[in-house]
Amino acid sequence: MKREELFSVRMRAAKGGAHERGSTHVSGGEMLAAYSDIQQAVMYLLEKGLVHSKGKPDFMQIQFECIEEPAKRVEPLSVTTNKVKSAKEGRALAWSLLEQSGIPRNIIDEADRLVSQYSSMRGAMLIDVHSGKRLDDRGEKGVRASRMDWQNGHYEKWAGCHHMPLHSRIKEALALATKVCEHRVAVAELCWSDDPDYITGYVASKTLGYQRITQLKEYGDEQGCRIFFIDGKEDVDSYIHYLEHQPVMIQWEVEK
Ligand code: WAQ
Ligand code: MG
Ligand code: MG
Ligand code: MG
């Protein structure tokens, strides 16, 4: 049987001109779609970038391309929700989860300092857990994980069974974290949104799973964070290639 062709569909939106001109990143998105689903994916991404809490974009690019490589099929990370009462308590919990993953506290602090230097990142920063050094040379652009999505209908089934809301934000973040943590070079991920109206973030790793933390910043704050902590002794270029190019389809079946 011929494998059905798969397409990567991507969007990026900014205000103050194109990202290349040093403008402010508003929104991005990446999906996988069969040919017959491309129109729906483009419409979804158009709306995602057009109506956004960071404001109206004046630049948007949406593109799709056929993918040659077969998709790797991966189960979603297990999800835990940790309720906290303040951003301070949330950050303390996040830091302790990262320490449980084997990352020394001074390296976490250094990574936090590095990511805070940028007001508007579009991708993630790759940090070596041994030296605390940034390992990508992408500046404000960072590395954007791409080519991951849920198999059609599987998130909805998963969310129903796990009593999770059908929010596209959770759907997308869980797919991203699952792809990021699947590779052996990954140690852990730390994330909170740059959107001023969303304060829940997470720490994820293969062993901890996806640990949601209900507050990691204050409402109104447009400073986001996405750090991929990695083992810098390994081949970093091949990890970046994996993040940007390896198609990963998240699959979930009801446990019998
Ligand atoms: N690859 C790498 N970095 C990314 C990507 C990507 N595909 N998408 C976003 N980022 C970076 C980028 O620097 C953004 O500014 C930052 O992350 C935040 O992105 O309740 O909504 O899409 O379980 O605003 C997590 C909690 C929500 C969800 C995260 O992030 C939940 C979120 P946003
Ligand atoms: Mg996003
Ligand atoms: Mg799809
Ligand atoms: Mg955002």
CSV table of C-alpha atoms and ligand atoms in Angstrom, one decimal:
chain,number,residue,atom,x,y,z
A,1,MET,CA,0.0,0.0,0.0
A,2,LYS,CA,1.3,3.4,-0.9
A,3,ARG,CA,1.9,5.6,2.2
A,4,GLU,CA,-0.4,8.7,2.2
A,5,GLU,CA,1.6,11.9,1.5
A,6,LEU,CA,2.1,14.1,4.5
A,7,PHE,CA,2.5,17.8,4.5
A,8,SER,CA,4.1,20.1,7.0
A,9,VAL,CA,2.1,23.3,7.4
A,10,ARG,CA,3.7,26.3,9.2
A,11,MET,CA,2.8,29.8,10.2
A,12,ARG,CA,4.6,32.7,11.7
A,13,ALA,CA,3.2,36.2,12.5
A,14,ALA,CA,4.9,39.3,13.8
A,15,LYS,CA,4.3,43.0,14.4
A,16,GLY,CA,6.7,45.7,13.3
A,17,GLY,CA,7.5,43.9,10.0
A,18,ALA,CA,8.9,40.5,9.2
A,19,HIS,CA,10.8,38.7,12.0
A,20,GLU,CA,14.1,39.2,10.0
A,21,ARG,CA,13.7,42.9,10.6
A,22,GLY,CA,13.9,42.4,14.4
A,23,SER,CA,10.1,42.9,14.9
A,24,THR,CA,8.1,41.4,17.7
A,25,HIS,CA,7.0,37.8,17.4
A,26,VAL,CA,3.2,37.4,17.8
A,27,SER,CA,2.4,33.8,17.0
A,28,GLY,CA,3.7,30.6,15.3
A,29,GLY,CA,2.3,27.2,14.6
A,30,GLU,CA,3.1,23.9,13.0
A,31,MET,CA,0.9,21.1,11.9
A,32,LEU,CA,1.0,17.9,9.9
A,33,ALA,CA,-1.8,17.3,7.4
A,34,ALA,CA,-2.8,15.0,4.6
A,35,TYR,CA,-3.3,16.8,1.3
A,36,SER,CA,-7.1,16.9,1.8
A,37,ASP,CA,-6.6,18.6,5.2
A,38,ILE,CA,-4.3,21.3,4.1
A,39,GLN,CA,-7.0,23.9,3.6
A,40,GLN,CA,-8.4,23.3,7.1
A,41,ALA,CA,-4.8,23.5,8.6
A,42,VAL,CA,-4.1,26.8,6.8
A,43,MET,CA,-7.4,28.3,8.0
A,44,TYR,CA,-6.7,27.2,11.6
A,45,LEU,CA,-3.2,28.8,11.5
A,46,LEU,CA,-4.5,32.0,9.9
A,47,GLU,CA,-7.0,32.5,12.7
A,48,LYS,CA,-4.4,31.5,15.3
A,49,GLY,CA,-2.1,34.3,14.2
A,50,LEU,CA,-4.7,36.9,13.2
A,51,VAL,CA,-6.6,37.0,16.5
A,52,HIS,CA,-4.0,37.0,19.3
A,53,SER,CA,-3.5,38.4,22.8
A,54,LYS,CA,-0.1,39.9,21.8
A,55,GLY,CA,-1.9,42.2,19.3
A,56,LYS,CA,-2.6,42.5,15.6
A,57,PRO,CA,0.2,41.2,13.4
A,58,ASP,CA,1.3,43.2,10.3
A,59,PHE,CA,3.3,40.3,8.9
A,60,MET,CA,2.4,36.7,8.4
A,61,GLN,CA,3.8,33.8,6.4
A,62,ILE,CA,2.0,30.5,6.0
A,63,GLN,CA,3.6,27.8,4.0
A,64,PHE,CA,3.2,24.1,3.3
A,65,GLU,CA,5.5,21.5,1.9
A,66,CYS,CA,5.4,17.8,1.2
A,67,ILE,CA,7.5,15.7,3.6
A,68,GLU,CA,9.6,12.9,2.2
A,69,GLU,CA,10.5,11.1,5.5
A,70,PRO,CA,8.0,8.7,7.1
A,71,ALA,CA,6.6,10.0,10.4
A,72,LYS,CA,7.7,8.4,13.7
A,73,ARG,CA,4.8,7.4,15.8
A,74,VAL,CA,5.1,8.3,19.5
A,75,GLU,CA,2.7,8.1,22.5
A,76,PRO,CA,2.1,11.4,24.4
A,77,LEU,CA,4.0,12.0,27.7
A,78,SER,CA,2.0,11.3,30.8
A,79,VAL,CA,0.4,14.5,32.2
A,80,THR,CA,0.3,15.7,35.8
A,81,THR,CA,-1.2,19.1,36.8
A,82,ASN,CA,0.4,20.8,39.8
A,83,LYS,CA,-1.7,23.5,41.4
A,84,VAL,CA,0.3,26.4,42.8
A,85,LYS,CA,-0.8,29.7,44.4
A,86,SER,CA,1.7,32.1,42.9
A,87,ALA,CA,4.3,32.5,40.2
A,88,LYS,CA,7.0,32.3,43.0
A,89,GLU,CA,5.7,29.0,44.2
A,90,GLY,CA,5.4,27.8,40.6
A,91,ARG,CA,9.0,28.7,39.7
A,92,ALA,CA,10.3,27.0,42.8
A,93,LEU,CA,8.4,23.8,41.8
A,94,ALA,CA,9.7,24.1,38.3
A,95,TRP,CA,13.3,24.5,39.5
A,96,SER,CA,13.0,21.5,41.8
A,97,LEU,CA,11.6,19.3,39.0
A,98,LEU,CA,14.5,20.3,36.8
A,99,GLU,CA,17.0,19.5,39.6
A,100,GLN,CA,15.3,16.1,39.9
A,101,SER,CA,16.1,15.7,36.2
A,102,GLY,CA,19.8,16.0,37.2
A,103,ILE,CA,20.3,19.7,36.2
A,104,PRO,CA,22.4,21.7,38.8
A,105,ARG,CA,20.6,24.7,40.2
A,106,ASN,CA,23.3,27.1,39.0
A,107,ILE,CA,22.8,25.9,35.4
A,108,ILE,CA,19.0,26.4,35.7
A,109,ASP,CA,19.6,30.0,37.0
A,110,GLU,CA,22.1,30.7,34.2
A,111,ALA,CA,19.6,29.4,31.6
A,112,ASP,CA,16.9,31.6,33.1
A,113,ARG,CA,19.2,34.6,32.9
A,114,LEU,CA,20.1,33.9,29.2
A,115,VAL,CA,16.4,33.5,28.1
A,116,SER,CA,15.4,36.7,30.0
A,117,GLN,CA,17.7,38.7,27.8
A,118,TYR,CA,15.4,38.4,24.9
A,119,SER,CA,12.0,40.1,24.9
A,120,SER,CA,10.5,38.3,21.9
A,121,MET,CA,11.8,34.8,21.0
A,122,ARG,CA,10.3,32.8,18.3
A,123,GLY,CA,11.8,29.5,19.1
A,124,ALA,CA,13.6,27.7,22.0
A,125,MET,CA,17.1,28.1,23.5
A,126,LEU,CA,19.3,24.9,23.7
A,127,ILE,CA,21.3,24.8,26.9
A,128,ASP,CA,24.0,22.4,27.9
A,129,VAL,CA,23.3,20.8,31.3
A,130,HIS,CA,27.1,20.5,32.0
A,131,SER,CA,28.3,24.0,31.2
A,132,GLY,CA,25.1,26.1,31.2
A,133,LYS,CA,26.2,27.4,27.8
A,134,ARG,CA,23.8,28.1,25.0
A,135,LEU,CA,24.5,25.6,22.2
A,136,ASP,CA,22.4,27.1,19.3
A,137,ASP,CA,23.6,30.2,17.6
A,138,ARG,CA,20.2,31.4,16.6
A,139,GLY,CA,20.0,34.6,18.7
A,140,GLU,CA,16.4,35.8,19.1
A,141,LYS,CA,15.1,33.3,16.6
A,142,GLY,CA,16.0,30.2,18.6
A,143,VAL,CA,15.3,26.7,17.3
A,144,ARG,CA,11.7,26.0,16.3
A,145,ALA,CA,10.6,22.4,16.8
A,146,SER,CA,8.4,21.6,13.8
A,147,ARG,CA,6.7,18.7,12.0
A,148,MET,CA,4.8,17.3,15.0
A,149,ASP,CA,1.1,16.8,15.4
A,150,TRP,CA,-1.5,14.5,16.8
A,151,GLN,CA,-3.0,11.8,14.6
A,152,ASN,CA,-6.5,13.1,13.6
A,153,GLY,CA,-8.9,12.6,16.5
A,154,HIS,CA,-6.4,11.2,19.0
A,155,TYR,CA,-6.0,14.3,21.1
A,156,GLU,CA,-9.8,14.5,21.5
A,157,LYS,CA,-9.9,10.8,22.7
A,158,TRP,CA,-6.9,11.4,25.0
A,159,ALA,CA,-8.4,14.5,26.5
A,160,GLY,CA,-11.8,12.8,27.1
A,161,CYS,CA,-10.2,9.9,29.0
A,162,HIS,CA,-7.9,12.2,31.0
A,163,HIS,CA,-10.5,14.9,31.9
A,164,MET,CA,-8.5,17.6,30.1
A,165,PRO,CA,-10.0,20.5,28.3
A,166,LEU,CA,-10.0,20.4,24.5
A,167,HIS,CA,-7.7,23.4,24.3
A,168,SER,CA,-5.6,23.7,21.2
A,169,ARG,CA,-2.8,25.2,23.4
A,170,ILE,CA,-2.5,22.1,25.5
A,171,LYS,CA,-2.8,19.9,22.5
A,172,GLU,CA,0.1,21.7,20.8
A,173,ALA,CA,2.3,22.0,23.8
A,174,LEU,CA,2.0,18.3,24.7
A,175,ALA,CA,2.8,17.3,21.1
A,176,LEU,CA,5.9,19.6,21.1
A,177,ALA,CA,7.1,18.4,24.5
A,178,THR,CA,6.6,14.8,23.5
A,179,LYS,CA,8.7,15.3,20.4
A,180,VAL,CA,11.4,17.3,22.2
A,181,CYS,CA,11.8,14.7,25.0
A,182,GLU,CA,11.7,11.7,22.8
A,183,HIS,CA,15.3,12.1,21.6
A,184,ARG,CA,18.1,10.7,23.8
A,185,VAL,CA,20.0,14.1,23.8
A,186,ALA,CA,17.1,15.8,25.6
A,187,VAL,CA,17.3,16.1,29.4
A,188,ALA,CA,14.3,18.3,30.2
A,189,GLU,CA,12.2,21.2,28.9
A,190,LEU,CA,11.1,24.3,30.7
A,191,CYS,CA,8.3,26.4,29.2
A,192,TRP,CA,5.8,29.2,29.8
A,193,SER,CA,3.9,31.2,27.3
A,194,ASP,CA,4.8,34.7,26.1
A,195,ASP,CA,1.1,35.4,25.7
A,196,PRO,CA,-0.1,37.9,28.4
A,197,ASP,CA,-3.3,36.0,29.1
A,198,TYR,CA,-1.8,32.6,29.8
A,199,ILE,CA,0.2,31.8,33.0
A,200,THR,CA,0.2,27.9,33.1
A,201,GLY,CA,3.5,26.4,32.0
A,202,TYR,CA,5.4,23.1,32.4
A,203,VAL,CA,8.5,21.1,33.0
A,204,ALA,CA,8.8,18.0,30.8
A,205,SER,CA,11.2,15.1,30.5
A,206,LYS,CA,11.0,11.4,29.5
A,207,THR,CA,10.9,10.3,33.1
A,208,LEU,CA,8.9,13.1,34.8
A,209,GLY,CA,6.4,13.3,31.9
A,210,TYR,CA,4.6,16.6,31.2
A,211,GLN,CA,4.3,18.4,34.6
A,212,ARG,CA,1.9,21.3,34.2
A,213,ILE,CA,2.3,24.1,36.7
A,214,THR,CA,-0.7,26.4,37.0
A,215,GLN,CA,1.2,29.6,37.5
A,216,LEU,CA,4.8,30.4,36.3
A,217,LYS,CA,4.3,34.2,35.7
A,218,GLU,CA,1.9,37.1,36.3
A,219,TYR,CA,-1.0,38.0,34.0
A,220,GLY,CA,0.0,40.7,31.5
A,221,ASP,CA,3.6,39.6,31.3
A,222,GLU,CA,4.8,39.1,27.7
A,223,GLN,CA,8.1,37.5,28.7
A,224,GLY,CA,7.9,33.8,27.6
A,225,CYS,CA,10.4,31.0,28.2
A,226,ARG,CA,11.3,27.9,26.2
A,227,ILE,CA,14.5,26.1,27.2
A,228,PHE,CA,15.5,22.7,25.9
A,229,PHE,CA,18.1,21.4,28.4
A,230,ILE,CA,20.4,18.9,26.6
A,231,ASP,CA,23.5,16.8,27.0
A,232,GLY,CA,26.0,18.9,25.2
A,233,LYS,CA,28.5,16.0,24.9
A,234,GLU,CA,26.2,14.5,22.3
A,235,ASP,CA,25.7,15.6,18.7
A,236,VAL,CA,23.8,18.9,18.9
A,237,ASP,CA,23.5,19.5,15.2
A,238,SER,CA,21.7,16.2,14.7
A,239,TYR,CA,19.3,17.0,17.6
A,240,ILE,CA,18.5,20.4,15.9
A,241,HIS,CA,18.0,18.5,12.6
A,242,TYR,CA,15.6,16.1,14.4
A,243,LEU,CA,13.7,19.0,16.0
A,244,GLU,CA,13.2,20.9,12.7
A,245,HIS,CA,12.8,18.0,10.3
A,246,GLN,CA,11.8,14.6,11.8
A,247,PRO,CA,8.1,14.2,11.4
A,248,VAL,CA,6.5,12.9,14.6
A,249,MET,CA,2.9,11.8,14.9
A,250,ILE,CA,1.4,11.6,18.4
A,251,GLN,CA,-0.8,8.5,18.8
A,252,TRP,CA,-3.0,7.5,21.6
A,253,GLU,CA,-5.3,4.5,22.0
A,254,VAL,CA,-7.6,3.8,24.9
A,255,GLU,CA,-5.8,1.6,27.3
A,256,LYS,CA,-7.5,-1.8,27.4
B,1,WAQ,N1,9.6,25.3,18.9
B,1,WAQ,C1,10.4,26.0,19.7
B,1,WAQ,N2,10.0,27.0,20.5
B,1,WAQ,C2,8.7,27.4,20.4
B,1,WAQ,C3,7.8,26.7,19.6
B,1,WAQ,C4,8.3,25.7,18.8
B,1,WAQ,N3,7.5,25.0,17.9
B,1,WAQ,N4,6.6,27.3,19.7
B,1,WAQ,C5,6.8,28.3,20.7
B,1,WAQ,N5,8.1,28.3,21.1
B,1,WAQ,C6,8.7,29.3,22.0
B,1,WAQ,C7,8.7,30.7,21.5
B,1,WAQ,O1,9.9,31.3,22.0
B,1,WAQ,C8,7.5,31.3,22.2
B,1,WAQ,O2,7.6,32.7,22.4
B,1,WAQ,C9,7.4,30.5,23.5
B,1,WAQ,O3,7.9,29.2,23.2
B,1,WAQ,C10,6.0,30.4,24.0
B,1,WAQ,O4,5.2,29.9,23.0
B,1,WAQ,O5,-1.8,24.4,29.8
B,1,WAQ,O6,1.4,28.6,24.8
B,1,WAQ,O7,3.0,29.1,22.1
B,1,WAQ,O8,-0.5,22.6,29.5
B,1,WAQ,O9,3.1,31.1,23.7
B,1,WAQ,C11,2.2,25.7,27.9
B,1,WAQ,C12,1.2,25.2,28.9
B,1,WAQ,C13,1.7,26.8,27.0
B,1,WAQ,C14,0.0,24.5,28.2
B,1,WAQ,C15,2.9,27.3,26.2
B,1,WAQ,O10,3.6,28.8,24.5
B,1,WAQ,C16,-0.8,23.8,29.3
B,1,WAQ,C17,2.5,28.3,25.1
B,1,WAQ,P1,3.6,29.8,23.3
B,2,MG,MG,2.5,27.7,20.4
B,3,MG,MG,-3.8,16.8,11.4
B,4,MG,MG,3.0,32.7,22.4
